[in-house]
Amino acid sequence: MVNAMKKVLSGIQPSGQLTLGNYIGAIKNFVSLQETHECFFMVVDLHAITVPQDPAALREQSQSVAALYLAAGIDPKRSAVYMQSHVRAHAELGWLMTTLTSMGELERMTQFKDKAAGKDSVGAGLFVYPSLMAADILAYNADLVPVGDDQKQHLELTRDLAGRFNSRYGDFFTVPQPYFPEIGARIMSLDDASKKMSKSNPNAGSYIALLDPPDVIRKKISRATTDSGREVKYDPAGKPEVSNLMGIYAQMSGLSLQEVEAKYEGQGYGSFKKELAEQVVAQLEPMQQRYHEIRSSGMLEEVLREGAAKASETAELVVEGVRERMGFLKR
Ligand code: AQP
């Protein structure tokens, strides 16, 4: 029987505690896409080491991300859940894709510029990481890539590299489509609405971690920056902080932005923030409970082993095809 399901590929770096931004921008969509697609969800440990990582922390964070995938509702019977480094095809195809990428393309990447800004020494891995990300996606001939909109530029490069390979060596790669959430494609920092919420921000008050205890979540939201007005109104240019909180509210409650606006008309920020905190807690508390059950059950190892085996089957075939087309001898 021909498998007509389209393929979805995405991943999250184990570079810190996952945030509400990672959940809304990525994981929430992973969960719904697995209903209708063949899905591959990695923990991208090879990406995390593009900045220095303490080995013990990397091990812990890797398990934490995998357990959060499952706790959020990714079903390992439906979707492959695995470590990127357990599927060797990523590193191999990453190198092959790097050789197709120009310096200029990598120099234009805004994420590289942001992450390298102000540093005396920047690893070459951080610079070439978009080529590895392209390889991750192309290794499965993925059709769809659910990501937050900070990944737009990297997705564009992936599409260019797929097209470049196809025109140089003959049609082979699927040119993938990005899949951005309608609301919440970019959740901003709680302390600065001009920056995206990010797990590697040294100020823990700037993000809500998915594993933050309920009281910490309440405190962080009550301290979130707003403006000097009192109108709960969606206006990203004029009221970026309140609009960001409204986006979170809408994603957590299932209400539309208009419904959130109507609900808090004439009420000021106090009750809005309080109820927002309760919405977030209501979503995260059950997830946290499942997370702790998964961690103590010892089931992760097997899930990751099976996920890597399933993913390798697909990715190895693709890499063989690439090797052949590029002129490598058969091994
Ligand atoms: N603030 C955000 N809003 C919406 N989506 C977001 N994503 C990240 N932050 C937001 C999405 O989460 C997925 C995983 O991201 P990643 O871990 O691979 O790297 P990142 O984009 O660099 O995320 P962080 O949290 O900012 O990590 P660090 O601090 O380590 O760099 C992606 O789909 C991303 O779009």
Short mmCIF file of C-alpha atoms and ligand atoms in Angstrom, two decimals:
data_model
loop_
_atom_site.label_atom_id
_atom_site.label_comp_id
_atom_site.label_asym_id
_atom_site.label_seq_id
_atom_site.Cartn_x
_atom_site.Cartn_y
_atom_site.Cartn_z
CA MET A 1 0.00 0.00 0.00
CA VAL A 2 1.34 3.45 -0.86
CA ASN A 3 1.68 5.75 2.14
CA ALA A 4 -0.04 8.95 1.04
CA MET A 5 0.46 10.83 4.32
CA LYS A 6 2.58 13.95 4.07
CA LYS A 7 5.69 14.13 6.22
CA VAL A 8 6.32 16.61 9.02
CA LEU A 9 9.69 17.23 10.62
CA SER A 10 10.65 19.56 13.45
CA GLY A 11 12.87 19.79 16.49
CA ILE A 12 13.75 21.78 19.58
CA GLN A 13 17.19 22.38 21.06
CA PRO A 14 17.95 21.03 24.54
CA SER A 15 19.71 24.30 25.32
CA GLY A 16 17.74 25.24 28.43
CA GLN A 17 14.29 24.89 29.95
CA LEU A 18 11.55 24.91 27.32
CA THR A 19 9.38 28.01 27.37
CA LEU A 20 5.82 28.88 26.59
CA GLY A 21 7.22 30.29 23.30
CA ASN A 22 8.51 26.83 22.33
CA TYR A 23 5.13 25.34 23.26
CA ILE A 24 2.91 27.82 21.42
CA GLY A 25 5.25 28.31 18.44
CA ALA A 26 6.12 24.65 17.96
CA ILE A 27 4.98 21.79 20.25
CA LYS A 28 1.27 22.66 20.22
CA ASN A 29 1.30 22.32 16.44
CA PHE A 30 3.31 19.09 16.58
CA VAL A 31 0.51 17.55 18.63
CA SER A 32 -2.24 18.49 16.18
CA LEU A 33 -0.26 17.65 13.03
CA GLN A 34 0.36 14.06 14.13
CA GLU A 35 -3.36 13.39 13.56
CA THR A 36 -3.01 13.80 9.83
CA HIS A 37 0.70 13.45 8.98
CA GLU A 38 3.65 11.11 9.34
CA CYS A 39 5.69 12.97 11.94
CA PHE A 40 9.34 13.07 13.00
CA PHE A 41 10.06 15.10 16.14
CA MET A 42 13.67 15.35 17.23
CA VAL A 43 15.50 16.75 20.19
CA VAL A 44 18.19 18.62 18.26
CA ASP A 45 21.23 18.03 20.45
CA LEU A 46 23.68 18.59 17.58
CA HIS A 47 22.25 22.11 17.28
CA ALA A 48 22.46 22.76 21.02
CA ILE A 49 26.25 22.33 20.99
CA THR A 50 26.68 25.24 18.59
CA VAL A 51 27.07 27.18 21.84
CA PRO A 52 29.00 25.63 24.77
CA GLN A 53 26.93 23.17 26.86
CA ASP A 54 27.84 21.54 30.14
CA PRO A 55 27.70 17.75 29.43
CA ALA A 56 25.63 16.90 32.53
CA ALA A 57 23.20 19.74 31.80
CA LEU A 58 22.93 18.65 28.15
CA ARG A 59 22.06 15.09 29.22
CA GLU A 60 19.39 16.34 31.64
CA GLN A 61 17.91 18.88 29.22
CA SER A 62 17.79 16.31 26.41
CA GLN A 63 15.69 13.97 28.53
CA SER A 64 13.59 16.86 29.71
CA VAL A 65 12.72 17.99 26.16
CA ALA A 66 11.86 14.42 25.09
CA ALA A 67 9.65 13.95 28.17
CA LEU A 68 7.93 17.29 27.55
CA TYR A 69 7.13 16.24 23.97
CA LEU A 70 5.31 13.22 25.35
CA ALA A 71 3.73 15.12 28.24
CA ALA A 72 2.36 17.71 25.79
CA GLY A 73 0.59 14.96 23.84
CA ILE A 74 2.99 13.67 21.20
CA ASP A 75 2.17 9.99 20.86
CA PRO A 76 5.33 7.92 20.26
CA LYS A 77 3.24 5.21 18.61
CA ARG A 78 2.26 7.67 15.92
CA SER A 79 5.26 9.98 15.73
CA ALA A 80 8.97 9.20 15.83
CA VAL A 81 10.45 10.93 18.91
CA TYR A 82 14.25 10.75 19.01
CA MET A 83 17.60 12.41 19.53
CA GLN A 84 19.08 14.04 16.42
CA SER A 85 22.54 12.62 17.25
CA HIS A 86 21.14 9.06 17.32
CA VAL A 87 20.46 9.25 13.59
CA ARG A 88 23.87 9.55 11.97
CA ALA A 89 22.42 10.62 8.64
CA HIS A 90 21.98 14.15 10.06
CA ALA A 91 25.69 14.78 10.56
CA GLU A 92 26.56 13.27 7.18
CA LEU A 93 23.92 15.11 5.17
CA GLY A 94 24.71 18.24 7.21
CA TRP A 95 28.23 18.23 5.79
CA LEU A 96 27.00 17.58 2.24
CA MET A 97 24.54 20.50 2.54
CA THR A 98 27.26 22.77 3.98
CA THR A 99 29.23 22.30 0.78
CA LEU A 100 26.23 23.55 -1.22
CA THR A 101 25.79 26.66 0.95
CA SER A 102 27.55 29.95 0.27
CA MET A 103 29.26 32.08 2.93
CA GLY A 104 27.06 35.01 1.92
CA GLU A 105 23.88 33.06 2.63
CA LEU A 106 25.09 32.18 6.12
CA GLU A 107 26.35 35.72 6.80
CA ARG A 108 22.86 37.08 6.16
CA MET A 109 21.24 34.93 8.87
CA THR A 110 19.82 37.24 11.54
CA GLN A 111 19.81 34.52 14.20
CA PHE A 112 23.57 34.10 13.74
CA LYS A 113 24.07 37.86 13.96
CA ASP A 114 21.97 38.02 17.17
CA LYS A 115 23.68 35.07 18.83
CA ALA A 116 27.19 36.20 17.81
CA ALA A 117 26.67 39.85 18.78
CA GLY A 118 29.12 41.07 21.43
CA LYS A 119 31.01 37.74 21.67
CA ASP A 120 34.82 37.64 21.38
CA SER A 121 34.84 34.15 19.97
CA VAL A 122 32.05 32.48 18.02
CA GLY A 123 32.09 28.78 17.09
CA ALA A 124 32.07 27.84 13.40
CA GLY A 125 29.21 25.44 14.20
CA LEU A 126 26.95 28.38 15.03
CA PHE A 127 27.73 29.82 11.61
CA VAL A 128 27.04 26.67 9.57
CA TYR A 129 24.11 25.47 11.69
CA PRO A 130 21.47 26.54 9.09
CA SER A 131 22.98 24.02 6.64
CA LEU A 132 22.59 21.27 9.26
CA MET A 133 19.01 22.37 9.84
CA ALA A 134 18.39 22.10 6.09
CA ALA A 135 19.82 18.58 6.16
CA ASP A 136 17.55 17.65 9.08
CA ILE A 137 14.50 18.52 7.02
CA LEU A 138 15.68 17.19 3.67
CA ALA A 139 16.81 13.85 5.18
CA TYR A 140 13.13 12.89 5.38
CA ASN A 141 11.95 14.73 2.29
CA ALA A 142 9.60 16.48 4.72
CA ASP A 143 6.64 18.34 3.20
CA LEU A 144 5.86 20.54 6.19
CA VAL A 145 7.95 22.09 8.98
CA PRO A 146 6.04 23.54 11.97
CA VAL A 147 8.18 26.32 13.49
CA GLY A 148 7.90 29.73 15.08
CA ASP A 149 8.54 32.63 12.72
CA ASP A 150 12.11 33.17 14.02
CA GLN A 151 12.95 30.18 11.81
CA LYS A 152 11.57 31.76 8.61
CA GLN A 153 14.98 32.63 7.20
CA HIS A 154 16.41 29.18 7.91
CA LEU A 155 13.44 27.57 6.19
CA GLU A 156 13.98 29.81 3.18
CA LEU A 157 17.60 28.62 2.98
CA THR A 158 16.43 24.99 3.19
CA ARG A 159 14.10 25.58 0.25
CA ASP A 160 16.91 27.24 -1.73
CA LEU A 161 19.31 24.35 -1.02
CA ALA A 162 16.70 21.76 -2.04
CA GLY A 163 16.15 23.65 -5.30
CA ARG A 164 19.91 24.05 -5.87
CA PHE A 165 20.53 20.33 -5.36
CA ASN A 166 17.64 19.41 -7.64
CA SER A 167 18.83 21.64 -10.47
CA ARG A 168 22.46 20.49 -10.15
CA TYR A 169 21.92 16.75 -9.68
CA GLY A 170 18.37 16.07 -10.91
CA ASP A 171 15.03 16.21 -9.14
CA PHE A 172 15.35 14.50 -5.79
CA PHE A 173 14.37 16.62 -2.77
CA THR A 174 10.88 17.76 -1.82
CA VAL A 175 10.93 21.54 -1.37
CA PRO A 176 9.42 21.87 2.15
CA GLN A 177 6.77 24.35 3.28
CA PRO A 178 6.95 26.18 6.62
CA TYR A 179 3.93 25.94 8.91
CA PHE A 180 3.52 28.90 11.28
CA PRO A 181 0.84 29.22 13.96
CA GLU A 182 -1.78 31.89 13.16
CA ILE A 183 -1.42 33.52 16.57
CA GLY A 184 1.73 33.12 18.64
CA ALA A 185 4.25 32.55 15.85
CA ARG A 186 6.46 34.84 17.94
CA ILE A 187 5.83 35.06 21.67
CA MET A 188 7.81 37.95 23.09
CA SER A 189 9.78 38.34 26.35
CA LEU A 190 7.76 39.30 29.42
CA ASP A 191 10.25 42.06 30.25
CA ASP A 192 10.89 43.38 26.75
CA ALA A 193 8.35 43.03 23.95
CA SER A 194 10.97 43.81 21.31
CA LYS A 195 12.76 40.49 21.98
CA LYS A 196 11.38 36.99 21.49
CA MET A 197 10.82 34.83 24.55
CA SER A 198 13.90 32.62 24.66
CA LYS A 199 15.05 29.76 26.88
CA SER A 200 18.65 30.95 26.89
CA ASN A 201 17.77 34.43 28.21
CA PRO A 202 19.74 34.80 31.48
CA ASN A 203 16.77 36.63 33.06
CA ALA A 204 14.33 33.87 34.13
CA GLY A 205 11.63 36.53 34.62
CA SER A 206 11.61 37.10 30.84
CA TYR A 207 10.09 33.69 30.08
CA ILE A 208 7.59 31.20 31.43
CA ALA A 209 9.23 27.79 31.58
CA LEU A 210 6.90 24.88 30.91
CA LEU A 211 8.05 23.39 34.22
CA ASP A 212 7.68 26.57 36.30
CA PRO A 213 5.56 25.88 39.42
CA PRO A 214 2.12 27.60 39.38
CA ASP A 215 3.15 30.29 41.89
CA VAL A 216 6.20 31.20 39.84
CA ILE A 217 3.99 31.48 36.74
CA ARG A 218 1.58 33.78 38.62
CA LYS A 219 4.43 35.94 39.85
CA LYS A 220 6.09 36.22 36.44
CA ILE A 221 2.82 37.23 34.76
CA SER A 222 1.95 39.74 37.45
CA ARG A 223 5.40 41.34 36.95
CA ALA A 224 5.24 41.26 33.13
CA THR A 225 5.83 44.68 31.62
CA THR A 226 2.74 46.52 30.33
CA ASP A 227 2.21 50.18 29.32
CA SER A 228 0.86 53.11 31.27
CA GLY A 229 -2.64 52.73 29.76
CA ARG A 230 -5.38 50.41 30.98
CA GLU A 231 -7.08 49.16 27.83
CA VAL A 232 -6.83 45.45 26.96
CA LYS A 233 -6.63 46.02 23.22
CA TYR A 234 -4.82 44.11 20.48
CA ASP A 235 -2.48 46.61 18.84
CA PRO A 236 0.97 45.04 18.28
CA ALA A 237 2.55 48.32 17.08
CA GLY A 238 1.06 50.64 19.72
CA LYS A 239 0.68 48.21 22.65
CA PRO A 240 3.25 45.44 22.05
CA GLU A 241 3.40 44.16 25.66
CA VAL A 242 -0.37 43.84 26.15
CA SER A 243 -0.79 42.39 22.63
CA ASN A 244 1.81 39.74 23.45
CA LEU A 245 -0.04 38.78 26.64
CA MET A 246 -3.30 38.68 24.69
CA GLY A 247 -1.72 36.31 22.16
CA ILE A 248 -0.73 34.01 25.02
CA TYR A 249 -4.24 34.28 26.48
CA ALA A 250 -5.83 33.38 23.15
CA GLN A 251 -3.55 30.37 22.68
CA MET A 252 -4.14 29.08 26.20
CA SER A 253 -7.92 29.61 26.30
CA GLY A 254 -8.92 28.90 22.71
CA LEU A 255 -10.65 32.32 22.53
CA SER A 256 -10.01 34.61 19.58
CA LEU A 257 -8.19 37.92 20.12
CA GLN A 258 -11.49 39.76 19.59
CA GLU A 259 -13.16 37.63 22.25
CA VAL A 260 -10.34 38.34 24.70
CA GLU A 261 -10.65 42.06 23.96
CA ALA A 262 -14.42 41.96 24.52
CA LYS A 263 -14.10 39.96 27.73
CA TYR A 264 -11.83 42.55 29.37
CA GLU A 265 -13.39 45.72 27.99
CA GLY A 266 -13.22 48.45 30.64
CA GLN A 267 -11.51 46.23 33.22
CA GLY A 268 -7.85 47.33 33.22
CA TYR A 269 -4.80 45.10 33.35
CA GLY A 270 -5.14 43.71 36.89
CA SER A 271 -7.90 41.17 36.36
CA PHE A 272 -6.70 40.39 32.83
CA LYS A 273 -3.24 39.40 34.11
CA LYS A 274 -4.65 37.41 37.01
CA GLU A 275 -6.93 35.39 34.76
CA LEU A 276 -4.19 34.99 32.15
CA ALA A 277 -2.01 33.39 34.84
CA GLU A 278 -4.84 30.98 35.69
CA GLN A 279 -5.27 30.06 32.02
CA VAL A 280 -1.55 29.29 31.73
CA VAL A 281 -1.54 27.29 34.97
CA ALA A 282 -4.59 25.31 33.84
CA GLN A 283 -2.75 24.27 30.66
CA LEU A 284 0.66 23.62 32.19
CA GLU A 285 -0.18 21.91 35.49
CA PRO A 286 -1.55 18.66 33.96
CA MET A 287 1.36 18.65 31.52
CA GLN A 288 3.80 18.95 34.42
CA GLN A 289 2.13 16.06 36.20
CA ARG A 290 2.44 13.84 33.11
CA TYR A 291 6.04 15.00 32.71
CA HIS A 292 7.00 13.78 36.19
CA GLU A 293 5.22 10.47 35.63
CA ILE A 294 7.10 9.96 32.35
CA ARG A 295 10.47 10.82 33.93
CA SER A 296 9.97 8.39 36.79
CA SER A 297 8.54 5.60 34.59
CA GLY A 298 11.84 4.95 32.82
CA MET A 299 10.01 4.72 29.46
CA LEU A 300 12.05 7.38 27.66
CA GLU A 301 15.00 5.25 26.69
CA GLU A 302 12.89 2.84 24.71
CA VAL A 303 10.81 5.57 23.09
CA LEU A 304 14.01 7.27 21.91
CA ARG A 305 15.54 4.01 20.68
CA GLU A 306 12.45 3.10 18.66
CA GLY A 307 12.10 6.64 17.33
CA ALA A 308 15.72 6.69 16.14
CA ALA A 309 15.34 3.30 14.45
CA LYS A 310 12.24 4.45 12.58
CA ALA A 311 13.82 7.77 11.59
CA SER A 312 17.09 6.13 10.48
CA GLU A 313 15.23 3.88 8.07
CA THR A 314 13.89 6.88 6.15
CA ALA A 315 16.94 9.14 6.48
CA GLU A 316 19.53 6.53 5.47
CA LEU A 317 17.74 5.89 2.19
CA VAL A 318 17.68 9.60 1.40
CA VAL A 319 21.39 10.03 2.20
CA GLU A 320 22.25 7.07 -0.03
CA GLY A 321 20.36 8.75 -2.86
CA VAL A 322 22.23 12.01 -2.27
CA ARG A 323 25.63 10.24 -2.18
CA GLU A 324 24.91 8.47 -5.43
CA ARG A 325 23.80 11.65 -7.19
CA MET A 326 26.80 13.62 -5.94
CA GLY A 327 29.22 10.98 -7.26
CA PHE A 328 30.38 9.11 -4.14
CA LEU A 329 31.37 5.47 -4.58
CA LYS A 330 28.98 2.92 -3.10
CA ARG A 331 30.02 1.69 0.36
N1 AQP B 1 9.31 33.08 21.44
C1 AQP B 1 8.89 32.17 20.58
N2 AQP B 1 7.68 32.26 19.99
C2 AQP B 1 7.25 31.32 19.11
N3 AQP B 1 8.00 30.24 18.77
C3 AQP B 1 9.21 30.10 19.33
N4 AQP B 1 10.18 29.18 19.21
C4 AQP B 1 11.23 29.49 20.00
N5 AQP B 1 10.97 30.64 20.65
C5 AQP B 1 9.72 31.05 20.25
C6 AQP B 1 10.07 28.01 18.35
O1 AQP B 1 10.43 26.87 19.11
C7 AQP B 1 11.07 25.93 18.25
C8 AQP B 1 12.33 25.44 18.88
O2 AQP B 1 13.29 26.42 18.94
P1 AQP B 1 14.80 26.01 19.22
O3 AQP B 1 14.94 25.51 20.58
O4 AQP B 1 15.28 25.07 18.18
O5 AQP B 1 15.60 27.31 19.05
P2 AQP B 1 15.22 28.78 19.14
O6 AQP B 1 14.25 29.16 18.07
O7 AQP B 1 16.50 29.53 19.14
O8 AQP B 1 14.46 28.84 20.54
P3 AQP B 1 14.92 29.54 21.86
O9 AQP B 1 13.96 29.21 22.94
O10 AQP B 1 15.15 31.00 21.61
O11 AQP B 1 16.28 28.80 22.15
P4 AQP B 1 17.72 29.38 22.42
O12 AQP B 1 17.50 30.41 23.48
O13 AQP B 1 18.51 28.20 22.88
O14 AQP B 1 18.20 29.95 21.14
C9 AQP B 1 11.29 26.61 16.92
O15 AQP B 1 10.28 26.17 16.04
C10 AQP B 1 11.10 28.06 17.24
O16 AQP B 1 10.63 28.78 16.12
#
